[in-house]
Each structure stands twice: as structure tokens, then as C-alpha cells.
């Protein structure tokens, strides 16, 4: 573990409530001894009752205006005390808000926001696929369903020239996150054209007016998935590159696709492709890519990029590259961090290990056995409160029920 810096001369304010926010707060606490302030409208379990986080609870009824007002209040207070304050977020909606309000927020904060024109490319799965094609980075075949004219009485979904089953998902997460409707999923596995039409009409009825992407289904279970995390500093230098093989993903409707267990291991070709994409679009800050190995041709296919550090960012810190250090070196110290390529092999997992082992066989089971012998890194297992230990134990146990309900045994497609 990196030596803690005594009495750091900056503060950290974050937006969010999930396990990724706790992972970030933990990274700042491990490296700098900082207790982060988190502004949220829902105090969920991952951040509740923690001694490394001060929570400002806005209440479930709070919206964007209340969030911005709280940010101004916190920012003014810290500036009056002579403090430099980093502002971070780790959700699509908040990433968009920080990008749009960056200049205003910079009165009080050092803002880790992606430039709007770059965010329009990076956060949009349609634009992402287009740029990947330009750069000869493989992606699944992708079609677009536009809902812009969906208010018209005669609107109907487009015909899809793909072999079923297919995968359907919103092109921009921020346009979809706030919708509430029956049967909502983060990603849809669609067996027939009729099922696709039903889903798209349901999404239309919920008020969605952006775009969906419909992609060919890449076969292979969860172990075919790869994760890439990168940090690009203010000069355009990629100072952090980390990759991991997924062992098992989450499978509840609104969390499907989020890695639940990973082994960090270097994939040089993926790192090169990710860095090439980021350099091409002029990206700055943290980025996270989802990739899948296509068993039909042995090619890694890039699915999407998240213009943020990602929900499971602690896998990078656990592997020895504390993610907080890259932000601080760049934006607080205004220095160049020596580029780091993560090569250390560790097991990151939020699952009970007996549950995880039930889903693994062959090479994946052997990999898990070998790496888990060195320890298991859970982002919420930290020197926190006794209450937190009870929550983590309960959360682990709850995964058993979740998998029994939504993914009782592994499938060839990962769905």
C-alpha cells in the first residue's frame, strides 16, 4: 500500500452513491488520508455509515437544481477556508452535468469534466462505433433506432437487418437513466423481431426520445469479457493503462454487464487500441472500455466506452496503481505522472467465493484458483466501521439470491 500523505492540502467532493464512489473514496483515503464528501439524493449501502465519507443527503426528491445549489454551497465554504477542492463524479448523468456546468463550477472546484464535444463522441455508442471503424478498432455490427420522431402517431420501429438474437441498449446512458417503466433493463437480449418491437414501443411509451443501438450478439460467456481503464492527463499523455479479464458479471436487470469478479492481467493490444481512440478524440481524464473476445474469429470487439472511471475502479487500485494519485498529480500538483501499465495480477471480487466458483470451469476455474490463493480484493472490505462489516456480509449473501433468481447457471451468451 502507498504511504499516506500527512495533512493533504486539498479536499474531495463527489457525486453519487454506488460502489464505484466508495472505491474512489477509498483510494483517496488510502493514499492521502482524505475523508471525502459525497453529495447524493439516495444514501445507498455502499456509502452509508462510512468513516471515510461525509454524506450530504439531498433527499430523493432532489433534482439537478438542488445538486448544483449544494455544490455551490460546499464550494463557497471551502474556497472561503482557502481549500483547493477536487470535484468528481462517476455516473453518466453527473458526467454530463459537470461537462455542461464546468466553467461555472470552476469558481470553486478543480473539475474533472470531459469537454462537451468530446463527451458527445465518447458517451454515445453510435459515435463510438463510428470512430472505432475509422481507426480500424473492431466492434460488433451496430444499427441505430432513432426515437426523435416517436411522438408521431404513425411512428414504428425500423426493421433490423441482423440475425437474431440481438442485443439492444440506449446509445447514451444519461438519456435513459432517469426513466422508470415496467420491464426496464440496462441491456436487452432480444430473441425475435417481435420481441424487439415490443421493447422499443415500451421504451417509446416511457418518453425516451434519443437513440437505441441494436447489435449482433457476440457469443461467449462472461469470461470472454475484458475491462480497460485509462487515465489521460491534461497534456494528452495516457499515464495509466490497466486491463482485466472478467470472470463473472452481474445479472440483475438494471446492473447486467457490470463486472462482479475480475483478474487484472495486461492485454497490450487492447491498451494500444484504447490509447489510440482516446488520443484521436482528444480525451482527458478517466475512461473505461468494455470489450469481448469473439470466439468465432478470435478478435476482441469493443462494445462501448464509459467517459468516467467506472463502477469497479477499485480493481486498478488493488493491483497497485492507486487511481487517486493520477488525478492529484495531474490536476492538483500540475505535474506529469510517470506512465503506469498495470501488470500485477490480482483477483477483484464482490462475490462470495463459493458462489463465484460455481460459475467457473476449465481455464477460468484454474485462473481463479491460482490468483485467489494470493487473496481476494473487495472494494468495500476496508478498515471502516463495524456497521460496514455487517453491510458487506449481507451484500455478499444477497448475491446468492440474485444469481439464483436471474442467472442460475452460466450460459453460452452471458445472458
Short mmCIF file of C-alpha atoms in Angstrom, two decimals:
data_model
loop_
_atom_site.label_atom_id
_atom_site.label_comp_id
_atom_site.label_asym_id
_atom_site.label_seq_id
_atom_site.Cartn_x
_atom_site.Cartn_y
_atom_site.Cartn_z
CA UNK A 1 0.00 0.00 0.00
CA UNK A 2 1.21 3.50 -0.82
CA UNK A 3 2.35 5.64 2.12
CA UNK A 4 -0.37 8.04 3.31
CA UNK A 5 0.43 11.70 2.80
CA UNK A 6 0.02 13.61 6.09
CA UNK A 7 -2.38 16.57 6.09
CA UNK A 8 -3.04 16.89 2.33
CA UNK A 9 -3.80 20.45 1.29
CA UNK A 10 -6.91 19.68 -0.79
CA UNK A 11 -10.44 18.35 -0.35
CA UNK A 12 -12.52 15.93 -2.41
CA UNK A 13 -16.23 16.27 -3.23
CA UNK A 14 -18.02 13.55 -5.20
CA UNK A 15 -21.45 12.95 -6.69
CA UNK A 16 -23.01 9.51 -6.46
CA UNK A 17 -23.81 6.66 -4.13
CA UNK A 18 -22.60 3.38 -5.61
CA UNK A 19 -19.71 1.01 -5.07
CA UNK A 20 -17.60 3.00 -7.55
CA UNK A 21 -17.87 6.12 -5.41
CA UNK A 22 -16.78 4.16 -2.36
CA UNK A 23 -13.88 2.73 -4.36
CA UNK A 24 -12.77 6.24 -5.28
CA UNK A 25 -13.16 7.50 -1.72
CA UNK A 26 -11.15 4.52 -0.51
CA UNK A 27 -8.37 5.30 -2.98
CA UNK A 28 -8.13 8.89 -1.68
CA UNK A 29 -8.20 7.67 1.91
CA UNK A 30 -5.53 5.02 1.31
CA UNK A 31 -3.17 7.39 -0.46
CA UNK A 32 -3.84 10.77 1.14
CA UNK A 33 -5.80 10.07 4.33
CA UNK A 34 -8.68 12.16 2.98
CA UNK A 35 -12.27 11.84 4.15
CA UNK A 36 -14.27 12.63 1.01
CA UNK A 37 -17.58 14.49 0.94
CA UNK A 38 -20.29 12.79 -1.15
CA UNK A 39 -23.41 14.66 -2.28
CA UNK A 40 -26.29 12.35 -3.10
CA UNK A 41 -30.07 12.14 -3.24
CA UNK A 42 -30.09 8.49 -2.11
CA UNK A 43 -27.74 7.21 0.59
CA UNK A 44 -27.26 3.66 -0.65
CA UNK A 45 -25.47 0.89 1.21
CA UNK A 46 -22.04 1.25 -0.40
CA UNK A 47 -21.51 4.71 1.13
CA UNK A 48 -23.77 4.54 4.18
CA UNK A 49 -22.25 4.67 7.65
CA UNK A 50 -18.65 5.03 6.47
CA UNK A 51 -15.97 6.87 8.40
CA UNK A 52 -14.08 7.70 5.19
CA UNK A 53 -17.07 9.57 3.69
CA UNK A 54 -19.07 12.58 4.86
CA UNK A 55 -22.51 12.29 3.24
CA UNK A 56 -24.71 15.23 2.27
CA UNK A 57 -28.17 13.73 1.79
CA UNK A 58 -30.30 15.86 -0.53
CA UNK A 59 -33.32 13.54 -0.38
CA UNK A 60 -34.93 11.52 -3.14
CA UNK A 61 -36.99 14.47 -4.38
CA UNK A 62 -33.86 16.49 -5.16
CA UNK A 63 -33.03 17.18 -8.79
CA UNK A 64 -30.33 18.90 -10.77
CA UNK A 65 -31.07 22.35 -9.31
CA UNK A 66 -30.71 21.10 -5.74
CA UNK A 67 -27.50 19.26 -6.60
CA UNK A 68 -25.97 22.37 -8.16
CA UNK A 69 -27.07 24.50 -5.20
CA UNK A 70 -25.39 22.08 -2.80
CA UNK A 71 -22.24 22.08 -4.91
CA UNK A 72 -22.17 25.89 -4.80
CA UNK A 73 -22.65 25.93 -1.02
CA UNK A 74 -19.88 23.38 -0.44
CA UNK A 75 -17.60 25.06 -2.94
CA UNK A 76 -18.01 28.53 -1.46
CA UNK A 77 -17.37 27.20 2.05
CA UNK A 78 -14.14 25.51 1.04
CA UNK A 79 -12.90 28.41 -1.05
CA UNK A 80 -13.51 30.79 1.86
CA UNK A 81 -11.35 28.50 4.00
CA UNK A 82 -8.58 28.62 1.41
CA UNK A 83 -9.01 25.00 0.35
CA UNK A 84 -8.47 23.57 -3.13
CA UNK A 85 -11.25 21.07 -3.88
CA UNK A 86 -11.46 18.31 -6.45
CA UNK A 87 -14.93 17.58 -7.84
CA UNK A 88 -15.54 14.05 -9.16
CA UNK A 89 -18.48 12.07 -10.49
CA UNK A 90 -18.95 8.50 -11.66
CA UNK A 91 -22.33 8.27 -13.42
CA UNK A 92 -23.40 9.22 -16.94
CA UNK A 93 -25.92 11.84 -15.79
CA UNK A 94 -23.43 13.53 -13.49
CA UNK A 95 -20.66 13.37 -16.09
CA UNK A 96 -22.92 15.27 -18.48
CA UNK A 97 -23.89 17.80 -15.83
CA UNK A 98 -20.27 18.50 -14.87
CA UNK A 99 -19.36 18.93 -18.53
CA UNK A 100 -22.18 21.42 -19.09
CA UNK A 101 -21.54 23.35 -15.85
CA UNK A 102 -17.75 23.11 -15.79
CA UNK A 103 -16.97 26.80 -16.24
CA UNK A 104 -19.44 27.83 -13.54
CA UNK A 105 -18.19 25.17 -11.12
CA UNK A 106 -14.57 26.17 -11.64
CA UNK A 107 -15.22 29.24 -9.49
CA UNK A 108 -14.84 26.87 -6.53
CA UNK A 109 -13.56 23.50 -7.76
CA UNK A 110 -10.94 21.72 -9.77
CA UNK A 111 -13.42 19.99 -12.07
CA UNK A 112 -12.68 16.62 -13.66
CA UNK A 113 -15.07 17.15 -16.57
CA UNK A 114 -14.84 15.93 -20.15
CA UNK A 115 -15.17 18.62 -22.82
CA UNK A 116 -18.69 18.62 -24.24
CA UNK A 117 -17.78 17.90 -27.85
CA UNK A 118 -15.55 15.00 -26.78
CA UNK A 119 -18.23 13.68 -24.42
CA UNK A 120 -20.69 13.69 -27.32
CA UNK A 121 -18.45 11.14 -29.03
CA UNK A 122 -17.26 9.11 -26.08
CA UNK A 123 -20.62 8.69 -24.32
CA UNK A 124 -22.57 7.92 -27.49
CA UNK A 125 -22.41 4.28 -28.57
CA UNK A 126 -23.26 5.26 -32.15
CA UNK A 127 -20.44 7.79 -32.38
CA UNK A 128 -18.12 5.43 -30.54
CA UNK A 129 -18.70 2.72 -33.14
CA UNK A 130 -18.18 5.23 -35.96
CA UNK A 131 -14.81 6.38 -34.61
CA UNK A 132 -13.73 2.78 -33.96
CA UNK A 133 -14.46 1.98 -37.60
CA UNK A 134 -12.32 4.95 -38.69
CA UNK A 135 -9.46 3.69 -36.52
CA UNK A 136 -9.83 0.03 -37.54
CA UNK A 137 -10.78 -0.96 -33.99
CA UNK A 138 -13.16 -3.96 -34.16
CA UNK A 139 -16.74 -3.56 -32.91
CA UNK A 140 -19.93 -5.62 -33.22
CA UNK A 141 -22.13 -4.76 -36.19
CA UNK A 142 -24.32 -1.92 -34.91
CA UNK A 143 -27.63 -0.50 -36.16
CA UNK A 144 -29.41 2.59 -34.83
CA UNK A 145 -33.04 3.08 -33.82
CA UNK A 146 -33.85 6.79 -33.56
CA UNK A 147 -36.76 7.90 -31.34
CA UNK A 148 -36.58 11.59 -32.33
CA UNK A 149 -39.90 11.39 -34.22
CA UNK A 150 -41.53 8.95 -31.81
CA UNK A 151 -44.27 11.41 -30.82
CA UNK A 152 -45.89 10.90 -34.23
CA UNK A 153 -48.95 8.64 -34.19
CA UNK A 154 -47.66 6.58 -37.11
CA UNK A 155 -44.16 6.06 -35.67
CA UNK A 156 -42.93 2.49 -35.73
CA UNK A 157 -39.55 0.85 -35.04
CA UNK A 158 -37.27 0.22 -38.00
CA UNK A 159 -36.76 -3.22 -39.48
CA UNK A 160 -33.47 -4.80 -38.35
CA UNK A 161 -31.15 -6.50 -40.82
CA UNK A 162 -29.42 -8.69 -38.24
CA UNK A 163 -29.64 -12.34 -37.29
CA UNK A 164 -31.47 -12.88 -34.02
CA UNK A 165 -30.91 -12.98 -31.11
CA UNK A 166 -29.56 -9.42 -30.90
CA UNK A 167 -28.60 -7.02 -28.13
CA UNK A 168 -30.37 -3.68 -27.69
CA UNK A 169 -29.40 -0.80 -25.39
CA UNK A 170 -29.58 3.01 -25.21
CA UNK A 171 -26.96 4.86 -27.22
CA UNK A 172 -26.44 7.37 -24.40
CA UNK A 173 -26.85 6.20 -20.82
CA UNK A 174 -27.65 9.67 -19.45
CA UNK A 175 -30.76 9.88 -21.66
CA UNK A 176 -32.08 6.60 -20.25
CA UNK A 177 -31.02 6.51 -16.59
CA UNK A 178 -33.92 8.56 -15.22
CA UNK A 179 -36.73 6.66 -16.96
CA UNK A 180 -38.98 4.43 -14.89
CA UNK A 181 -41.12 1.77 -16.59
CA UNK A 182 -42.08 -1.85 -16.20
CA UNK A 183 -39.55 -4.29 -17.60
CA UNK A 184 -36.73 -1.74 -17.77
CA UNK A 185 -33.30 -3.27 -18.27
CA UNK A 186 -29.84 -1.83 -18.77
CA UNK A 187 -29.22 -4.16 -21.73
CA UNK A 188 -31.74 -6.31 -23.56
CA UNK A 189 -31.14 -9.73 -25.09
CA UNK A 190 -33.77 -9.95 -27.82
CA UNK A 191 -34.75 -13.30 -29.32
CA UNK A 192 -37.09 -12.24 -32.14
CA UNK A 193 -38.07 -9.20 -34.26
CA UNK A 194 -41.44 -9.20 -32.47
CA UNK A 195 -39.75 -9.03 -29.07
CA UNK A 196 -37.57 -6.15 -30.26
CA UNK A 197 -40.61 -4.24 -31.47
CA UNK A 198 -42.32 -4.74 -28.10
CA UNK A 199 -39.28 -3.46 -26.20
CA UNK A 200 -38.82 -0.40 -28.41
CA UNK A 201 -42.50 0.52 -28.18
CA UNK A 202 -42.32 0.20 -24.40
CA UNK A 203 -39.27 2.47 -24.31
CA UNK A 204 -41.10 4.95 -26.56
CA UNK A 205 -44.07 4.92 -24.18
CA UNK A 206 -41.74 5.76 -21.27
CA UNK A 207 -40.80 9.00 -23.01
CA UNK A 208 -37.40 8.06 -24.42
CA UNK A 209 -36.59 10.29 -27.41
CA UNK A 210 -32.93 9.62 -28.07
CA UNK A 211 -31.48 6.55 -29.82
CA UNK A 212 -31.04 2.86 -29.17
CA UNK A 213 -28.37 0.68 -30.71
CA UNK A 214 -29.16 -2.83 -31.88
CA UNK A 215 -26.06 -5.03 -32.15
CA UNK A 216 -25.18 -8.52 -33.24
CA UNK A 217 -24.85 -10.86 -30.29
CA UNK A 218 -21.24 -11.86 -29.71
CA UNK A 219 -21.28 -15.42 -28.33
CA UNK A 220 -19.30 -16.42 -25.28
CA UNK A 221 -19.95 -16.38 -21.53
CA UNK A 222 -18.84 -13.73 -19.04
CA UNK A 223 -15.23 -14.92 -19.06
CA UNK A 224 -14.91 -13.61 -22.63
CA UNK A 225 -15.36 -10.03 -21.37
CA UNK A 226 -12.45 -7.63 -20.81
CA UNK A 227 -12.24 -4.31 -18.98
CA UNK A 228 -9.87 -1.43 -19.78
CA UNK A 229 -9.29 1.57 -17.52
CA UNK A 230 -7.18 4.54 -18.61
CA UNK A 231 -6.25 8.00 -17.41
CA UNK A 232 -5.21 10.72 -19.85
CA UNK A 233 -3.66 13.77 -18.25
CA UNK A 234 -4.04 17.43 -19.17
CA UNK A 235 -1.20 17.23 -21.71
CA UNK A 236 -2.81 14.31 -23.54
CA UNK A 237 -0.47 11.66 -22.12
CA UNK A 238 -2.01 8.32 -21.12
CA UNK A 239 -0.45 7.96 -17.67
CA UNK A 240 -2.47 4.89 -16.65
CA UNK A 241 -3.46 1.77 -18.58
CA UNK A 242 -4.99 -1.26 -16.86
CA UNK A 243 -6.83 -4.27 -18.22
CA UNK A 244 -8.63 -7.23 -16.66
CA UNK A 245 -10.37 -10.44 -17.64
CA UNK A 246 -13.89 -10.69 -16.29
CA UNK A 247 -14.81 -13.92 -14.53
CA UNK A 248 -18.46 -13.14 -13.80
CA UNK A 249 -20.76 -10.19 -14.41
CA UNK A 250 -23.82 -9.04 -12.53
CA UNK A 251 -27.12 -10.25 -13.99
CA UNK A 252 -29.92 -8.27 -12.36
CA UNK A 253 -31.88 -6.28 -15.00
CA UNK A 254 -30.53 -2.84 -14.09
CA UNK A 255 -26.94 -3.95 -13.40
CA UNK A 256 -26.33 -6.58 -16.07
CA UNK A 257 -22.93 -6.22 -17.66
CA UNK A 258 -21.22 -4.77 -14.58
CA UNK A 259 -18.24 -6.97 -13.68
CA UNK A 260 -18.61 -8.72 -10.33
CA UNK A 261 -15.26 -10.55 -10.43
CA UNK A 262 -12.13 -9.83 -12.48
CA UNK A 263 -8.48 -10.78 -12.69
CA UNK A 264 -6.11 -7.99 -13.67
CA UNK A 265 -3.77 -9.01 -16.46
CA UNK A 266 -2.13 -6.97 -19.24
CA UNK A 267 -3.62 -7.11 -22.74
CA UNK A 268 -1.17 -4.94 -24.72
CA UNK A 269 -3.23 -4.86 -27.93
CA UNK A 270 -6.31 -3.63 -26.08
CA UNK A 271 -4.28 -0.98 -24.28
CA UNK A 272 -2.87 0.25 -27.60
CA UNK A 273 -6.32 0.41 -29.20
CA UNK A 274 -7.85 2.23 -26.23
CA UNK A 275 -5.00 4.73 -26.13
CA UNK A 276 -5.33 5.29 -29.89
CA UNK A 277 -9.05 6.01 -29.54
CA UNK A 278 -8.53 8.44 -26.65
CA UNK A 279 -5.74 10.28 -28.44
CA UNK A 280 -7.80 10.54 -31.64
CA UNK A 281 -10.82 12.19 -29.97
CA UNK A 282 -8.72 14.42 -27.67
CA UNK A 283 -9.98 12.82 -24.48
CA UNK A 284 -8.85 13.89 -20.99
CA UNK A 285 -9.47 12.17 -17.67
CA UNK A 286 -10.55 8.65 -16.74
CA UNK A 287 -12.13 6.29 -19.26
CA UNK A 288 -13.38 2.73 -19.05
CA UNK A 289 -13.94 0.37 -22.02
CA UNK A 290 -15.96 -2.85 -22.34
CA UNK A 291 -14.57 -5.42 -24.77
CA UNK A 292 -15.45 -9.03 -25.63
CA UNK A 293 -13.46 -11.81 -27.23
CA UNK A 294 -15.40 -13.15 -30.22
CA UNK A 295 -14.82 -16.93 -30.33
CA UNK A 296 -15.87 -17.05 -33.98
CA UNK A 297 -12.78 -15.22 -35.19
CA UNK A 298 -10.63 -14.73 -32.07
CA UNK A 299 -10.92 -10.93 -32.35
CA UNK A 300 -11.55 -8.62 -29.39
CA UNK A 301 -14.63 -6.47 -30.15
CA UNK A 302 -15.03 -3.08 -28.45
CA UNK A 303 -18.59 -2.57 -27.15
CA UNK A 304 -18.51 0.90 -25.63
CA UNK A 305 -16.61 3.45 -23.62
CA UNK A 306 -17.73 4.96 -20.33
CA UNK A 307 -16.49 8.57 -20.03
CA UNK A 308 -15.66 8.06 -16.35
CA UNK A 309 -13.59 5.75 -14.19
CA UNK A 310 -16.28 3.09 -13.90
CA UNK A 311 -18.17 1.29 -11.16
CA UNK A 312 -15.42 -1.26 -10.49
CA UNK A 313 -12.49 1.15 -10.49
CA UNK A 314 -11.04 -0.31 -7.30
CA UNK A 315 -9.59 -3.22 -9.28
CA UNK A 316 -6.93 -0.79 -10.53
CA UNK A 317 -6.07 0.49 -7.05
CA UNK A 318 -5.99 -3.07 -5.69
CA UNK A 319 -3.50 -4.01 -8.39
CA UNK A 320 -1.09 -1.35 -7.11
CA UNK A 321 -1.95 1.73 -9.19
CA UNK A 322 -3.91 3.95 -6.80
CA UNK A 323 -6.28 5.84 -9.08
CA UNK A 324 -6.37 8.93 -6.86
CA UNK A 325 -2.70 9.53 -7.43
CA UNK A 326 -3.12 10.10 -11.17
CA UNK A 327 -5.77 12.79 -10.69
CA UNK A 328 -3.87 14.55 -7.93
CA UNK A 329 -0.54 14.55 -9.77
CA UNK A 330 -2.21 15.98 -12.86
CA UNK A 331 -4.78 18.44 -11.53
CA UNK A 332 -3.57 19.40 -8.04
CA UNK A 333 0.20 19.15 -8.31
CA UNK A 334 0.09 20.06 -12.03
CA UNK A 335 2.88 17.62 -12.72
CA UNK A 336 3.42 14.71 -15.10
CA UNK A 337 2.88 11.29 -13.56
CA UNK A 338 5.21 8.62 -14.83
CA UNK A 339 3.14 6.39 -17.17
CA UNK A 340 1.97 3.19 -15.48
CA UNK A 341 0.92 -0.03 -17.18
CA UNK A 342 -0.65 -2.33 -14.61
CA UNK A 343 0.94 -5.78 -14.78
CA UNK A 344 0.25 -7.05 -11.27
CA UNK A 345 -2.20 -9.96 -11.20
CA UNK A 346 -4.93 -9.76 -8.53
CA UNK A 347 -8.48 -11.03 -8.04
CA UNK A 348 -11.12 -8.34 -7.64
CA UNK A 349 -14.48 -9.68 -6.49
CA UNK A 350 -17.65 -8.53 -4.73
CA UNK A 351 -18.97 -12.10 -4.57
CA UNK A 352 -18.72 -14.92 -2.03
CA UNK A 353 -16.02 -17.16 -3.45
CA UNK A 354 -18.05 -20.39 -3.30
CA UNK A 355 -20.70 -18.67 -5.43
CA UNK A 356 -18.11 -17.48 -7.94
CA UNK A 357 -16.53 -20.93 -8.23
CA UNK A 358 -19.90 -22.43 -9.18
CA UNK A 359 -19.82 -20.42 -12.42
CA UNK A 360 -16.27 -21.19 -13.46
CA UNK A 361 -14.80 -24.16 -15.30
CA UNK A 362 -11.75 -25.05 -17.36
CA UNK A 363 -9.16 -22.30 -17.79
CA UNK A 364 -11.23 -19.73 -15.89
CA UNK A 365 -11.51 -22.02 -12.86
CA UNK A 366 -7.77 -22.67 -12.93
CA UNK A 367 -7.06 -18.94 -13.20
CA UNK A 368 -9.35 -18.19 -10.26
CA UNK A 369 -7.76 -20.90 -8.12
CA UNK A 370 -4.24 -19.67 -8.82
CA UNK A 371 -4.89 -15.95 -8.31
CA UNK A 372 -7.33 -16.23 -5.38
CA UNK A 373 -4.63 -18.07 -3.44
CA UNK A 374 -2.89 -14.67 -3.20
CA UNK A 375 -6.00 -13.02 -1.77
CA UNK A 376 -9.32 -11.51 -2.80
CA UNK A 377 -9.78 -7.74 -3.12
CA UNK A 378 -13.29 -6.49 -2.32
CA UNK A 379 -13.73 -2.69 -2.65
CA UNK A 380 -15.97 -2.46 0.43
CA UNK A 381 -13.77 -4.60 2.70
CA UNK A 382 -11.73 -1.87 4.38
CA UNK A 383 -10.77 -0.65 7.83
CA UNK A 384 -14.12 1.04 8.26
CA UNK A 385 -16.89 0.70 10.90
CA UNK A 386 -18.40 -2.46 12.39
CA UNK A 387 -21.68 -1.44 10.79
CA UNK A 388 -19.96 -1.51 7.44
CA UNK A 389 -18.70 -5.04 8.04
CA UNK A 390 -22.27 -6.16 8.67
CA UNK A 391 -23.45 -4.47 5.46
CA UNK A 392 -20.72 -6.11 3.37
CA UNK A 393 -21.57 -9.55 4.79
CA UNK A 394 -25.24 -9.00 3.97
CA UNK A 395 -24.44 -7.72 0.47
CA UNK A 396 -22.36 -10.80 -0.26
CA UNK A 397 -25.10 -13.11 0.94
CA UNK A 398 -27.66 -11.24 -1.16
CA UNK A 399 -25.70 -12.08 -4.30
CA UNK A 400 -26.57 -15.75 -3.81
CA UNK A 401 -30.26 -14.91 -4.12
CA UNK A 402 -29.68 -12.57 -7.07
CA UNK A 403 -27.85 -15.16 -9.12
CA UNK A 404 -30.33 -17.88 -8.26
CA UNK A 405 -33.11 -15.59 -9.50
CA UNK A 406 -31.56 -14.04 -12.59
CA UNK A 407 -28.67 -16.30 -13.66
CA UNK A 408 -28.92 -19.71 -12.01
CA UNK A 409 -26.25 -21.23 -14.25
CA UNK A 410 -23.75 -19.92 -16.84
CA UNK A 411 -24.90 -19.64 -20.45
CA UNK A 412 -23.04 -19.60 -23.75
CA UNK A 413 -24.04 -15.97 -24.36
CA UNK A 414 -23.60 -14.50 -20.88
CA UNK A 415 -27.33 -13.64 -20.77
#
